Amino acid sequence: MRAVVIDTAQTLPRVRVMPAPVAPPGGVVVRVAATGMCRSDWHGWAGHDDDIAFPHVPGHELAGVVAEVGEGVRRWSAGDRVTVPFVCGCGRCAWCRSGQAQVCPDQQQPGFTHAGSFAEFVALHAADTNLVAIPDQVGFAAAAGLGCRFATAYRALVGRARLAEGEWVTVIGAGGVGLSAVMIARALGARVIAVDRNDEALAAAAALGADRTLRAAGHETGLASQAAGIPQAVHELTGGGSHVSVDAVGSEQACADAILSLRRRGRHVQVGLLPPIGGHPRVPMSRVIGWELDVLGSHGMAAADYPAMLQLIERGVLAPDRLIERTVGLEEAAALLPRFDRAAVAGMTMIDPTR
Ligand SMILES: [Zn+2]
Ligand SMILES: [Zn+2]
């Protein structure tokens, strides 16, 4: 099969021909129809992820068709259209059995713990726990985005922050996960402030229904607090701060801005990765204590939680395919990955491995 291979961290990935994976016991091999590129892939390429053994095939947001079924799989057969959360639980522990595979201590992550989906085929573990059937009305590209960024945004707002109708939510970072959060928050009837450095990203957020947009450097014009930064601007727009904040970037600044944008008793969800490579980030804990803020982590979403989200997609309330900005082939993906942290494209980059 053809696959994007990274020989060692921070070297140019190459498209190579290599042996296709075989289905592990309890697992399957999926023929990849669409796979998304996200900032986590870039972190992996950069050497920030200890799970990765080089040479390595990245890719963890995928959809496709079951090509081979391993021993002991009960629920799936060849030809099924499937997607998968980027965290695949072991299927045996107490967390997995209670539907919380996203925190399984023995988890597998395609594209991190083993070869991923920037390839024609990918192996997936514990299929009966982790695979999700794609409804007929949902295309492969739309489904691929669900496994990481869209489902993560959904779980952050619904499962973790319990965002309610009429509340204000501030989303910092309008990339794939941030734009997903904007779309989902609007569908839940919340009011949304999107924050980004990039005007194109803010325009995309506005098109998806963000009520207000703030540029991270330079801010919305006409606000008295323009010089005082994002938190001040959010407090002004919302009359006292946001009910919920999301850091969809993963930087010390974004995390602090998100927390300081909250009103008293607000809820912050950390979604953007903050790898401890530069030391642990400073978080404004005095505000967390004094204002009784909740600081929540969110780590993808278990397959068990997909049905409610898929129903909203089938009904057209959520339309993840609107987040796809471009589709590229494997060669282009290989060239793109090393500069993906700076690639200023609003929305998701999808890879078609047959190209
Ligand atoms: Zn991802
Ligand atoms: Zn488990």
JSON list of N, CA, C and O in Angstrom, two decimals, residues 194-251:
[
{"chain": "A", "resi": 194, "resn": "ALA", "atom": "N", "xyz": [-15.92, 34.20, 18.80]},
{"chain": "A", "resi": 194, "resn": "ALA", "atom": "CA", "xyz": [-14.77, 33.46, 18.26]},
{"chain": "A", "resi": 194, "resn": "ALA", "atom": "C", "xyz": [-13.56, 34.39, 18.27]},
{"chain": "A", "resi": 194, "resn": "ALA", "atom": "O", "xyz": [-13.67, 35.57, 17.93]},
{"chain": "A", "resi": 195, "resn": "VAL", "atom": "N", "xyz": [-12.43, 33.82, 18.67]},
{"chain": "A", "resi": 195, "resn": "VAL", "atom": "CA", "xyz": [-11.18, 34.59, 18.76]},
{"chain": "A", "resi": 195, "resn": "VAL", "atom": "C", "xyz": [-10.12, 33.90, 17.92]},
{"chain": "A", "resi": 195, "resn": "VAL", "atom": "O", "xyz": [-9.96, 32.68, 18.01]},
{"chain": "A", "resi": 196, "resn": "ASP", "atom": "N", "xyz": [-9.43, 34.65, 17.09]},
{"chain": "A", "resi": 196, "resn": "ASP", "atom": "CA", "xyz": [-8.32, 34.08, 16.32]},
{"chain": "A", "resi": 196, "resn": "ASP", "atom": "C", "xyz": [-7.40, 35.22, 15.89]},
{"chain": "A", "resi": 196, "resn": "ASP", "atom": "O", "xyz": [-7.77, 36.39, 15.97]},
{"chain": "A", "resi": 197, "resn": "ARG", "atom": "N", "xyz": [-6.20, 34.86, 15.44]},
{"chain": "A", "resi": 197, "resn": "ARG", "atom": "CA", "xyz": [-5.27, 35.86, 14.93]},
{"chain": "A", "resi": 197, "resn": "ARG", "atom": "C", "xyz": [-5.51, 36.17, 13.47]},
{"chain": "A", "resi": 197, "resn": "ARG", "atom": "O", "xyz": [-5.00, 37.14, 12.94]},
{"chain": "A", "resi": 198, "resn": "ASN", "atom": "N", "xyz": [-6.25, 35.26, 12.82]},
{"chain": "A", "resi": 198, "resn": "ASN", "atom": "CA", "xyz": [-6.33, 35.25, 11.37]},
{"chain": "A", "resi": 198, "resn": "ASN", "atom": "C", "xyz": [-7.71, 35.71, 10.92]},
{"chain": "A", "resi": 198, "resn": "ASN", "atom": "O", "xyz": [-8.73, 35.16, 11.34]},
{"chain": "A", "resi": 199, "resn": "ASP", "atom": "N", "xyz": [-7.76, 36.71, 10.06]},
{"chain": "A", "resi": 199, "resn": "ASP", "atom": "CA", "xyz": [-9.05, 37.27, 9.61]},
{"chain": "A", "resi": 199, "resn": "ASP", "atom": "C", "xyz": [-9.88, 36.26, 8.83]},
{"chain": "A", "resi": 199, "resn": "ASP", "atom": "O", "xyz": [-11.10, 36.24, 8.93]},
{"chain": "A", "resi": 200, "resn": "GLU", "atom": "N", "xyz": [-9.19, 35.42, 8.04]},
{"chain": "A", "resi": 200, "resn": "GLU", "atom": "CA", "xyz": [-9.91, 34.39, 7.27]},
{"chain": "A", "resi": 200, "resn": "GLU", "atom": "C", "xyz": [-10.63, 33.41, 8.20]},
{"chain": "A", "resi": 200, "resn": "GLU", "atom": "O", "xyz": [-11.77, 33.01, 7.96]},
{"chain": "A", "resi": 201, "resn": "ALA", "atom": "N", "xyz": [-9.92, 33.02, 9.26]},
{"chain": "A", "resi": 201, "resn": "ALA", "atom": "CA", "xyz": [-10.52, 32.10, 10.24]},
{"chain": "A", "resi": 201, "resn": "ALA", "atom": "C", "xyz": [-11.72, 32.75, 10.91]},
{"chain": "A", "resi": 201, "resn": "ALA", "atom": "O", "xyz": [-12.75, 32.10, 11.13]},
{"chain": "A", "resi": 202, "resn": "LEU", "atom": "N", "xyz": [-11.60, 34.04, 11.21]},
{"chain": "A", "resi": 202, "resn": "LEU", "atom": "CA", "xyz": [-12.72, 34.75, 11.85]},
{"chain": "A", "resi": 202, "resn": "LEU", "atom": "C", "xyz": [-13.90, 34.87, 10.89]},
{"chain": "A", "resi": 202, "resn": "LEU", "atom": "O", "xyz": [-15.06, 34.77, 11.31]},
{"chain": "A", "resi": 203, "resn": "ALA", "atom": "N", "xyz": [-13.61, 35.07, 9.61]},
{"chain": "A", "resi": 203, "resn": "ALA", "atom": "CA", "xyz": [-14.69, 35.14, 8.61]},
{"chain": "A", "resi": 203, "resn": "ALA", "atom": "C", "xyz": [-15.40, 33.79, 8.54]},
{"chain": "A", "resi": 203, "resn": "ALA", "atom": "O", "xyz": [-16.64, 33.72, 8.45]},
{"chain": "A", "resi": 204, "resn": "ALA", "atom": "N", "xyz": [-14.62, 32.71, 8.60]},
{"chain": "A", "resi": 204, "resn": "ALA", "atom": "CA", "xyz": [-15.23, 31.36, 8.58]},
{"chain": "A", "resi": 204, "resn": "ALA", "atom": "C", "xyz": [-16.10, 31.16, 9.82]},
{"chain": "A", "resi": 204, "resn": "ALA", "atom": "O", "xyz": [-17.19, 30.59, 9.74]},
{"chain": "A", "resi": 205, "resn": "ALA", "atom": "N", "xyz": [-15.62, 31.63, 10.98]},
{"chain": "A", "resi": 205, "resn": "ALA", "atom": "CA", "xyz": [-16.39, 31.51, 12.22]},
{"chain": "A", "resi": 205, "resn": "ALA", "atom": "C", "xyz": [-17.70, 32.30, 12.11]},
{"chain": "A", "resi": 205, "resn": "ALA", "atom": "O", "xyz": [-18.76, 31.82, 12.53]},
{"chain": "A", "resi": 206, "resn": "ALA", "atom": "N", "xyz": [-17.61, 33.49, 11.55]},
{"chain": "A", "resi": 206, "resn": "ALA", "atom": "CA", "xyz": [-18.82, 34.32, 11.39]},
{"chain": "A", "resi": 206, "resn": "ALA", "atom": "C", "xyz": [-19.81, 33.62, 10.46]},
{"chain": "A", "resi": 206, "resn": "ALA", "atom": "O", "xyz": [-21.02, 33.61, 10.71]},
{"chain": "A", "resi": 207, "resn": "ALA", "atom": "N", "xyz": [-19.29, 33.02, 9.39]},
{"chain": "A", "resi": 207, "resn": "ALA", "atom": "CA", "xyz": [-20.17, 32.32, 8.44]},
{"chain": "A", "resi": 207, "resn": "ALA", "atom": "C", "xyz": [-20.87, 31.12, 9.09]},
{"chain": "A", "resi": 207, "resn": "ALA", "atom": "O", "xyz": [-21.97, 30.74, 8.69]},
{"chain": "A", "resi": 208, "resn": "LEU", "atom": "N", "xyz": [-20.23, 30.54, 10.11]},
{"chain": "A", "resi": 208, "resn": "LEU", "atom": "CA", "xyz": [-20.83, 29.40, 10.82]},
{"chain": "A", "resi": 208, "resn": "LEU", "atom": "C", "xyz": [-21.72, 29.85, 11.98]},
{"chain": "A", "resi": 208, "resn": "LEU", "atom": "O", "xyz": [-22.25, 29.03, 12.71]},
{"chain": "A", "resi": 209, "resn": "GLY", "atom": "N", "xyz": [-21.85, 31.17, 12.16]},
{"chain": "A", "resi": 209, "resn": "GLY", "atom": "CA", "xyz": [-22.82, 31.66, 13.13]},
{"chain": "A", "resi": 209, "resn": "GLY", "atom": "C", "xyz": [-22.25, 32.31, 14.38]},
{"chain": "A", "resi": 209, "resn": "GLY", "atom": "O", "xyz": [-23.01, 32.60, 15.30]},
{"chain": "A", "resi": 210, "resn": "ALA", "atom": "N", "xyz": [-20.93, 32.55, 14.43]},
{"chain": "A", "resi": 210, "resn": "ALA", "atom": "CA", "xyz": [-20.38, 33.25, 15.59]},
{"chain": "A", "resi": 210, "resn": "ALA", "atom": "C", "xyz": [-21.04, 34.63, 15.69]},
{"chain": "A", "resi": 210, "resn": "ALA", "atom": "O", "xyz": [-21.13, 35.35, 14.69]},
{"chain": "A", "resi": 211, "resn": "ASP", "atom": "N", "xyz": [-21.52, 35.00, 16.89]},
{"chain": "A", "resi": 211, "resn": "ASP", "atom": "CA", "xyz": [-22.19, 36.28, 17.05]},
{"chain": "A", "resi": 211, "resn": "ASP", "atom": "C", "xyz": [-21.20, 37.43, 16.98]},
{"chain": "A", "resi": 211, "resn": "ASP", "atom": "O", "xyz": [-21.50, 38.49, 16.46]},
{"chain": "A", "resi": 212, "resn": "ARG", "atom": "N", "xyz": [-20.02, 37.22, 17.56]},
{"chain": "A", "resi": 212, "resn": "ARG", "atom": "CA", "xyz": [-18.99, 38.26, 17.55]},
{"chain": "A", "resi": 212, "resn": "ARG", "atom": "C", "xyz": [-17.66, 37.59, 17.27]},
{"chain": "A", "resi": 212, "resn": "ARG", "atom": "O", "xyz": [-17.45, 36.42, 17.62]},
{"chain": "A", "resi": 213, "resn": "THR", "atom": "N", "xyz": [-16.76, 38.34, 16.64]},
{"chain": "A", "resi": 213, "resn": "THR", "atom": "CA", "xyz": [-15.41, 37.82, 16.42]},
{"chain": "A", "resi": 213, "resn": "THR", "atom": "C", "xyz": [-14.40, 38.84, 16.96]},
{"chain": "A", "resi": 213, "resn": "THR", "atom": "O", "xyz": [-14.61, 40.04, 16.87]},
{"chain": "A", "resi": 214, "resn": "LEU", "atom": "N", "xyz": [-13.33, 38.33, 17.54]},
{"chain": "A", "resi": 214, "resn": "LEU", "atom": "CA", "xyz": [-12.27, 39.19, 18.08]},
{"chain": "A", "resi": 214, "resn": "LEU", "atom": "C", "xyz": [-10.94, 38.73, 17.49]},
{"chain": "A", "resi": 214, "resn": "LEU", "atom": "O", "xyz": [-10.64, 37.54, 17.51]},
{"chain": "A", "resi": 215, "resn": "ARG", "atom": "N", "xyz": [-10.17, 39.66, 16.99]},
{"chain": "A", "resi": 215, "resn": "ARG", "atom": "CA", "xyz": [-8.84, 39.30, 16.50]},
{"chain": "A", "resi": 215, "resn": "ARG", "atom": "C", "xyz": [-7.87, 39.31, 17.67]},
{"chain": "A", "resi": 215, "resn": "ARG", "atom": "O", "xyz": [-7.82, 40.27, 18.44]},
{"chain": "A", "resi": 216, "resn": "ALA", "atom": "N", "xyz": [-7.12, 38.24, 17.81]},
{"chain": "A", "resi": 216, "resn": "ALA", "atom": "CA", "xyz": [-6.28, 38.05, 19.00]},
{"chain": "A", "resi": 216, "resn": "ALA", "atom": "C", "xyz": [-5.25, 39.16, 19.14]},
{"chain": "A", "resi": 216, "resn": "ALA", "atom": "O", "xyz": [-4.93, 39.56, 20.24]},
{"chain": "A", "resi": 217, "resn": "ALA", "atom": "N", "xyz": [-4.72, 39.66, 18.04]},
{"chain": "A", "resi": 217, "resn": "ALA", "atom": "CA", "xyz": [-3.86, 40.84, 18.14]},
{"chain": "A", "resi": 217, "resn": "ALA", "atom": "C", "xyz": [-4.56, 41.96, 17.37]},
{"chain": "A", "resi": 217, "resn": "ALA", "atom": "O", "xyz": [-4.69, 41.90, 16.17]},
{"chain": "A", "resi": 218, "resn": "GLY", "atom": "N", "xyz": [-5.06, 42.95, 18.08]},
{"chain": "A", "resi": 218, "resn": "GLY", "atom": "CA", "xyz": [-5.70, 44.05, 17.39]},
{"chain": "A", "resi": 218, "resn": "GLY", "atom": "C", "xyz": [-7.18, 44.18, 17.67]},
{"chain": "A", "resi": 218, "resn": "GLY", "atom": "O", "xyz": [-7.71, 45.26, 17.59]},
{"chain": "A", "resi": 219, "resn": "HIS", "atom": "N", "xyz": [-7.86, 43.08, 17.96]},
{"chain": "A", "resi": 219, "resn": "HIS", "atom": "CA", "xyz": [-9.24, 43.09, 18.48]},
{"chain": "A", "resi": 219, "resn": "HIS", "atom": "C", "xyz": [-10.25, 43.86, 17.64]},
{"chain": "A", "resi": 219, "resn": "HIS", "atom": "O", "xyz": [-9.91, 44.57, 16.72]},
{"chain": "A", "resi": 220, "resn": "GLU", "atom": "N", "xyz": [-11.49, 43.60, 17.98]},
{"chain": "A", "resi": 220, "resn": "GLU", "atom": "CA", "xyz": [-12.60, 44.26, 17.30]},
{"chain": "A", "resi": 220, "resn": "GLU", "atom": "C", "xyz": [-12.50, 45.76, 17.55]},
{"chain": "A", "resi": 220, "resn": "GLU", "atom": "O", "xyz": [-12.25, 46.18, 18.67]},
{"chain": "A", "resi": 221, "resn": "THR", "atom": "N", "xyz": [-12.74, 46.54, 16.51]},
{"chain": "A", "resi": 221, "resn": "THR", "atom": "CA", "xyz": [-12.61, 47.99, 16.69]},
{"chain": "A", "resi": 221, "resn": "THR", "atom": "C", "xyz": [-13.80, 48.54, 17.48]},
{"chain": "A", "resi": 221, "resn": "THR", "atom": "O", "xyz": [-14.86, 47.94, 17.55]},
{"chain": "A", "resi": 222, "resn": "GLY", "atom": "N", "xyz": [-13.58, 49.67, 18.09]},
{"chain": "A", "resi": 222, "resn": "GLY", "atom": "CA", "xyz": [-14.67, 50.37, 18.77]},
{"chain": "A", "resi": 222, "resn": "GLY", "atom": "C", "xyz": [-14.86, 49.98, 20.22]},
{"chain": "A", "resi": 222, "resn": "GLY", "atom": "O", "xyz": [-15.74, 50.50, 20.89]},
{"chain": "A", "resi": 223, "resn": "LEU", "atom": "N", "xyz": [-14.05, 49.06, 20.72]},
{"chain": "A", "resi": 223, "resn": "LEU", "atom": "CA", "xyz": [-14.19, 48.69, 22.13]},
{"chain": "A", "resi": 223, "resn": "LEU", "atom": "C", "xyz": [-13.19, 49.51, 22.96]},
{"chain": "A", "resi": 223, "resn": "LEU", "atom": "O", "xyz": [-12.02, 49.58, 22.63]},
{"chain": "A", "resi": 224, "resn": "ALA", "atom": "N", "xyz": [-13.67, 50.07, 24.03]},
{"chain": "A", "resi": 224, "resn": "ALA", "atom": "CA", "xyz": [-12.82, 50.90, 24.88]},
{"chain": "A", "resi": 224, "resn": "ALA", "atom": "C", "xyz": [-11.64, 50.10, 25.41]},
{"chain": "A", "resi": 224, "resn": "ALA", "atom": "O", "xyz": [-10.56, 50.61, 25.64]},
{"chain": "A", "resi": 225, "resn": "SER", "atom": "N", "xyz": [-11.88, 48.79, 25.60]},
{"chain": "A", "resi": 225, "resn": "SER", "atom": "CA", "xyz": [-10.87, 47.95, 26.24]},
{"chain": "A", "resi": 225, "resn": "SER", "atom": "C", "xyz": [-9.89, 47.35, 25.24]},
{"chain": "A", "resi": 225, "resn": "SER", "atom": "O", "xyz": [-9.13, 46.46, 25.59]},
{"chain": "A", "resi": 226, "resn": "GLN", "atom": "N", "xyz": [-9.91, 47.85, 24.01]},
{"chain": "A", "resi": 226, "resn": "GLN", "atom": "CA", "xyz": [-9.12, 47.23, 22.94]},
{"chain": "A", "resi": 226, "resn": "GLN", "atom": "C", "xyz": [-7.70, 46.87, 23.35]},
{"chain": "A", "resi": 226, "resn": "GLN", "atom": "O", "xyz": [-7.20, 45.81, 23.01]},
{"chain": "A", "resi": 227, "resn": "ALA", "atom": "N", "xyz": [-7.06, 47.78, 24.09]},
{"chain": "A", "resi": 227, "resn": "ALA", "atom": "CA", "xyz": [-5.66, 47.57, 24.45]},
{"chain": "A", "resi": 227, "resn": "ALA", "atom": "C", "xyz": [-5.51, 46.56, 25.58]},
{"chain": "A", "resi": 227, "resn": "ALA", "atom": "O", "xyz": [-4.43, 46.06, 25.83]},
{"chain": "A", "resi": 228, "resn": "ALA", "atom": "N", "xyz": [-6.58, 46.26, 26.30]},
{"chain": "A", "resi": 228, "resn": "ALA", "atom": "CA", "xyz": [-6.47, 45.44, 27.50]},
{"chain": "A", "resi": 228, "resn": "ALA", "atom": "C", "xyz": [-6.56, 43.94, 27.22]},
{"chain": "A", "resi": 228, "resn": "ALA", "atom": "O", "xyz": [-6.49, 43.13, 28.13]},
{"chain": "A", "resi": 229, "resn": "GLY", "atom": "N", "xyz": [-6.74, 43.59, 25.96]},
{"chain": "A", "resi": 229, "resn": "GLY", "atom": "CA", "xyz": [-6.68, 42.17, 25.62]},
{"chain": "A", "resi": 229, "resn": "GLY", "atom": "C", "xyz": [-8.05, 41.52, 25.53]},
{"chain": "A", "resi": 229, "resn": "GLY", "atom": "O", "xyz": [-9.09, 42.12, 25.76]},
{"chain": "A", "resi": 230, "resn": "ILE", "atom": "N", "xyz": [-8.00, 40.24, 25.17]},
{"chain": "A", "resi": 230, "resn": "ILE", "atom": "CA", "xyz": [-9.21, 39.46, 24.90]},
{"chain": "A", "resi": 230, "resn": "ILE", "atom": "C", "xyz": [-10.15, 39.38, 26.12]},
{"chain": "A", "resi": 230, "resn": "ILE", "atom": "O", "xyz": [-11.36, 39.62, 25.98]},
{"chain": "A", "resi": 231, "resn": "PRO", "atom": "N", "xyz": [-9.65, 39.07, 27.32]},
{"chain": "A", "resi": 231, "resn": "PRO", "atom": "CA", "xyz": [-10.59, 38.92, 28.45]},
{"chain": "A", "resi": 231, "resn": "PRO", "atom": "C", "xyz": [-11.43, 40.17, 28.67]},
{"chain": "A", "resi": 231, "resn": "PRO", "atom": "O", "xyz": [-12.65, 40.09, 28.84]},
{"chain": "A", "resi": 232, "resn": "GLN", "atom": "N", "xyz": [-10.77, 41.33, 28.61]},
{"chain": "A", "resi": 232, "resn": "GLN", "atom": "CA", "xyz": [-11.48, 42.60, 28.81]},
{"chain": "A", "resi": 232, "resn": "GLN", "atom": "C", "xyz": [-12.56, 42.78, 27.74]},
{"chain": "A", "resi": 232, "resn": "GLN", "atom": "O", "xyz": [-13.69, 43.17, 28.04]},
{"chain": "A", "resi": 233, "resn": "ALA", "atom": "N", "xyz": [-12.20, 42.48, 26.50]},
{"chain": "A", "resi": 233, "resn": "ALA", "atom": "CA", "xyz": [-13.16, 42.64, 25.40]},
{"chain": "A", "resi": 233, "resn": "ALA", "atom": "C", "xyz": [-14.35, 41.70, 25.59]},
{"chain": "A", "resi": 233, "resn": "ALA", "atom": "O", "xyz": [-15.50, 42.08, 25.36]},
{"chain": "A", "resi": 234, "resn": "VAL", "atom": "N", "xyz": [-14.08, 40.48, 26.03]},
{"chain": "A", "resi": 234, "resn": "VAL", "atom": "CA", "xyz": [-15.18, 39.51, 26.24]},
{"chain": "A", "resi": 234, "resn": "VAL", "atom": "C", "xyz": [-16.08, 39.98, 27.38]},
{"chain": "A", "resi": 234, "resn": "VAL", "atom": "O", "xyz": [-17.31, 39.93, 27.27]},
{"chain": "A", "resi": 235, "resn": "HIS", "atom": "N", "xyz": [-15.49, 40.47, 28.45]},
{"chain": "A", "resi": 235, "resn": "HIS", "atom": "CA", "xyz": [-16.30, 40.95, 29.58]},
{"chain": "A", "resi": 235, "resn": "HIS", "atom": "C", "xyz": [-17.22, 42.09, 29.14]},
{"chain": "A", "resi": 235, "resn": "HIS", "atom": "O", "xyz": [-18.38, 42.16, 29.53]},
{"chain": "A", "resi": 236, "resn": "GLU", "atom": "N", "xyz": [-16.67, 42.96, 28.25]},
{"chain": "A", "resi": 236, "resn": "GLU", "atom": "CA", "xyz": [-17.46, 44.09, 27.75]},
{"chain": "A", "resi": 236, "resn": "GLU", "atom": "C", "xyz": [-18.62, 43.61, 26.87]},
{"chain": "A", "resi": 236, "resn": "GLU", "atom": "O", "xyz": [-19.75, 44.05, 27.02]},
{"chain": "A", "resi": 237, "resn": "LEU", "atom": "N", "xyz": [-18.33, 42.66, 25.98]},
{"chain": "A", "resi": 237, "resn": "LEU", "atom": "CA", "xyz": [-19.36, 42.17, 25.04]},
{"chain": "A", "resi": 237, "resn": "LEU", "atom": "C", "xyz": [-20.47, 41.38, 25.74]},
{"chain": "A", "resi": 237, "resn": "LEU", "atom": "O", "xyz": [-21.60, 41.36, 25.27]},
{"chain": "A", "resi": 238, "resn": "THR", "atom": "N", "xyz": [-20.11, 40.71, 26.82]},
{"chain": "A", "resi": 238, "resn": "THR", "atom": "CA", "xyz": [-21.06, 39.78, 27.43]},
{"chain": "A", "resi": 238, "resn": "THR", "atom": "C", "xyz": [-21.65, 40.32, 28.73]},
{"chain": "A", "resi": 238, "resn": "THR", "atom": "O", "xyz": [-22.46, 39.64, 29.37]},
{"chain": "A", "resi": 239, "resn": "GLY", "atom": "N", "xyz": [-21.26, 41.54, 29.13]},
{"chain": "A", "resi": 239, "resn": "GLY", "atom": "CA", "xyz": [-21.75, 42.09, 30.38]},
{"chain": "A", "resi": 239, "resn": "GLY", "atom": "C", "xyz": [-21.34, 41.25, 31.58]},
{"chain": "A", "resi": 239, "resn": "GLY", "atom": "O", "xyz": [-22.18, 40.81, 32.36]},
{"chain": "A", "resi": 240, "resn": "GLY", "atom": "N", "xyz": [-20.05, 40.97, 31.67]},
{"chain": "A", "resi": 240, "resn": "GLY", "atom": "CA", "xyz": [-19.56, 40.30, 32.89]},
{"chain": "A", "resi": 240, "resn": "GLY", "atom": "C", "xyz": [-18.81, 39.01, 32.65]},
{"chain": "A", "resi": 240, "resn": "GLY", "atom": "O", "xyz": [-18.36, 38.37, 33.59]},
{"chain": "A", "resi": 241, "resn": "GLY", "atom": "N", "xyz": [-18.65, 38.63, 31.39]},
{"chain": "A", "resi": 241, "resn": "GLY", "atom": "CA", "xyz": [-17.84, 37.44, 31.10]},
{"chain": "A", "resi": 241, "resn": "GLY", "atom": "C", "xyz": [-18.68, 36.32, 30.53]},
{"chain": "A", "resi": 241, "resn": "GLY", "atom": "O", "xyz": [-19.90, 36.27, 30.65]},
{"chain": "A", "resi": 242, "resn": "SER", "atom": "N", "xyz": [-17.95, 35.41, 29.91]},
{"chain": "A", "resi": 242, "resn": "SER", "atom": "CA", "xyz": [-18.56, 34.29, 29.22]},
{"chain": "A", "resi": 242, "resn": "SER", "atom": "C", "xyz": [-18.93, 33.19, 30.23]},
{"chain": "A", "resi": 242, "resn": "SER", "atom": "O", "xyz": [-18.27, 33.06, 31.25]},
{"chain": "A", "resi": 243, "resn": "HIS", "atom": "N", "xyz": [-19.97, 32.43, 29.95]},
{"chain": "A", "resi": 243, "resn": "HIS", "atom": "CA", "xyz": [-20.32, 31.30, 30.84]},
{"chain": "A", "resi": 243, "resn": "HIS", "atom": "C", "xyz": [-19.36, 30.13, 30.64]},
{"chain": "A", "resi": 243, "resn": "HIS", "atom": "O", "xyz": [-19.04, 29.41, 31.58]},
{"chain": "A", "resi": 244, "resn": "VAL", "atom": "N", "xyz": [-18.96, 29.96, 29.39]},
{"chain": "A", "resi": 244, "resn": "VAL", "atom": "CA", "xyz": [-18.10, 28.83, 29.03]},
{"chain": "A", "resi": 244, "resn": "VAL", "atom": "C", "xyz": [-16.98, 29.35, 28.14]},
{"chain": "A", "resi": 244, "resn": "VAL", "atom": "O", "xyz": [-17.19, 30.24, 27.31]},
{"chain": "A", "resi": 245, "resn": "SER", "atom": "N", "xyz": [-15.77, 28.82, 28.32]},
{"chain": "A", "resi": 245, "resn": "SER", "atom": "CA", "xyz": [-14.67, 29.16, 27.42]},
{"chain": "A", "resi": 245, "resn": "SER", "atom": "C", "xyz": [-13.99, 27.87, 26.96]},
{"chain": "A", "resi": 245, "resn": "SER", "atom": "O", "xyz": [-14.00, 26.86, 27.66]},
{"chain": "A", "resi": 246, "resn": "VAL", "atom": "N", "xyz": [-13.45, 27.94, 25.74]},
{"chain": "A", "resi": 246, "resn": "VAL", "atom": "CA", "xyz": [-12.75, 26.79, 25.17]},
{"chain": "A", "resi": 246, "resn": "VAL", "atom": "C", "xyz": [-11.41, 27.28, 24.63]},
{"chain": "A", "resi": 246, "resn": "VAL", "atom": "O", "xyz": [-11.38, 28.22, 23.84]},
{"chain": "A", "resi": 247, "resn": "ASP", "atom": "N", "xyz": [-10.31, 26.66, 25.07]},
{"chain": "A", "resi": 247, "resn": "ASP", "atom": "CA", "xyz": [-9.03, 26.90, 24.40]},
{"chain": "A", "resi": 247, "resn": "ASP", "atom": "C", "xyz": [-8.85, 25.82, 23.35]},
{"chain": "A", "resi": 247, "resn": "ASP", "atom": "O", "xyz": [-8.56, 24.66, 23.67]},
{"chain": "A", "resi": 248, "resn": "ALA", "atom": "N", "xyz": [-9.06, 26.20, 22.10]},
{"chain": "A", "resi": 248, "resn": "ALA", "atom": "CA", "xyz": [-8.93, 25.25, 21.00]},
{"chain": "A", "resi": 248, "resn": "ALA", "atom": "C", "xyz": [-7.59, 25.42, 20.30]},
{"chain": "A", "resi": 248, "resn": "ALA", "atom": "O", "xyz": [-7.38, 24.87, 19.23]},
{"chain": "A", "resi": 249, "resn": "VAL", "atom": "N", "xyz": [-6.68, 26.18, 20.89]},
{"chain": "A", "resi": 249, "resn": "VAL", "atom": "CA", "xyz": [-5.35, 26.40, 20.32]},
{"chain": "A", "resi": 249, "resn": "VAL", "atom": "C", "xyz": [-4.34, 25.49, 21.04]},
{"chain": "A", "resi": 249, "resn": "VAL", "atom": "O", "xyz": [-3.65, 24.69, 20.42]},
{"chain": "A", "resi": 250, "resn": "GLY", "atom": "N", "xyz": [-4.30, 25.64, 22.36]},
{"chain": "A", "resi": 250, "resn": "GLY", "atom": "CA", "xyz": [-3.28, 24.94, 23.13]},
{"chain": "A", "resi": 250, "resn": "GLY", "atom": "C", "xyz": [-2.03, 25.78, 23.25]},
{"chain": "A", "resi": 250, "resn": "GLY", "atom": "O", "xyz": [-0.99, 25.43, 22.72]},
{"chain": "A", "resi": 251, "resn": "SER", "atom": "N", "xyz": [-2.16, 26.94, 23.92]},
{"chain": "A", "resi": 251, "resn": "SER", "atom": "CA", "xyz": [-0.98, 27.74, 24.25]},
{"chain": "A", "resi": 251, "resn": "SER", "atom": "C", "xyz": [-1.25, 28.38, 25.61]},
{"chain": "A", "resi": 251, "resn": "SER", "atom": "O", "xyz": [-2.40, 28.51, 26.02]}
]
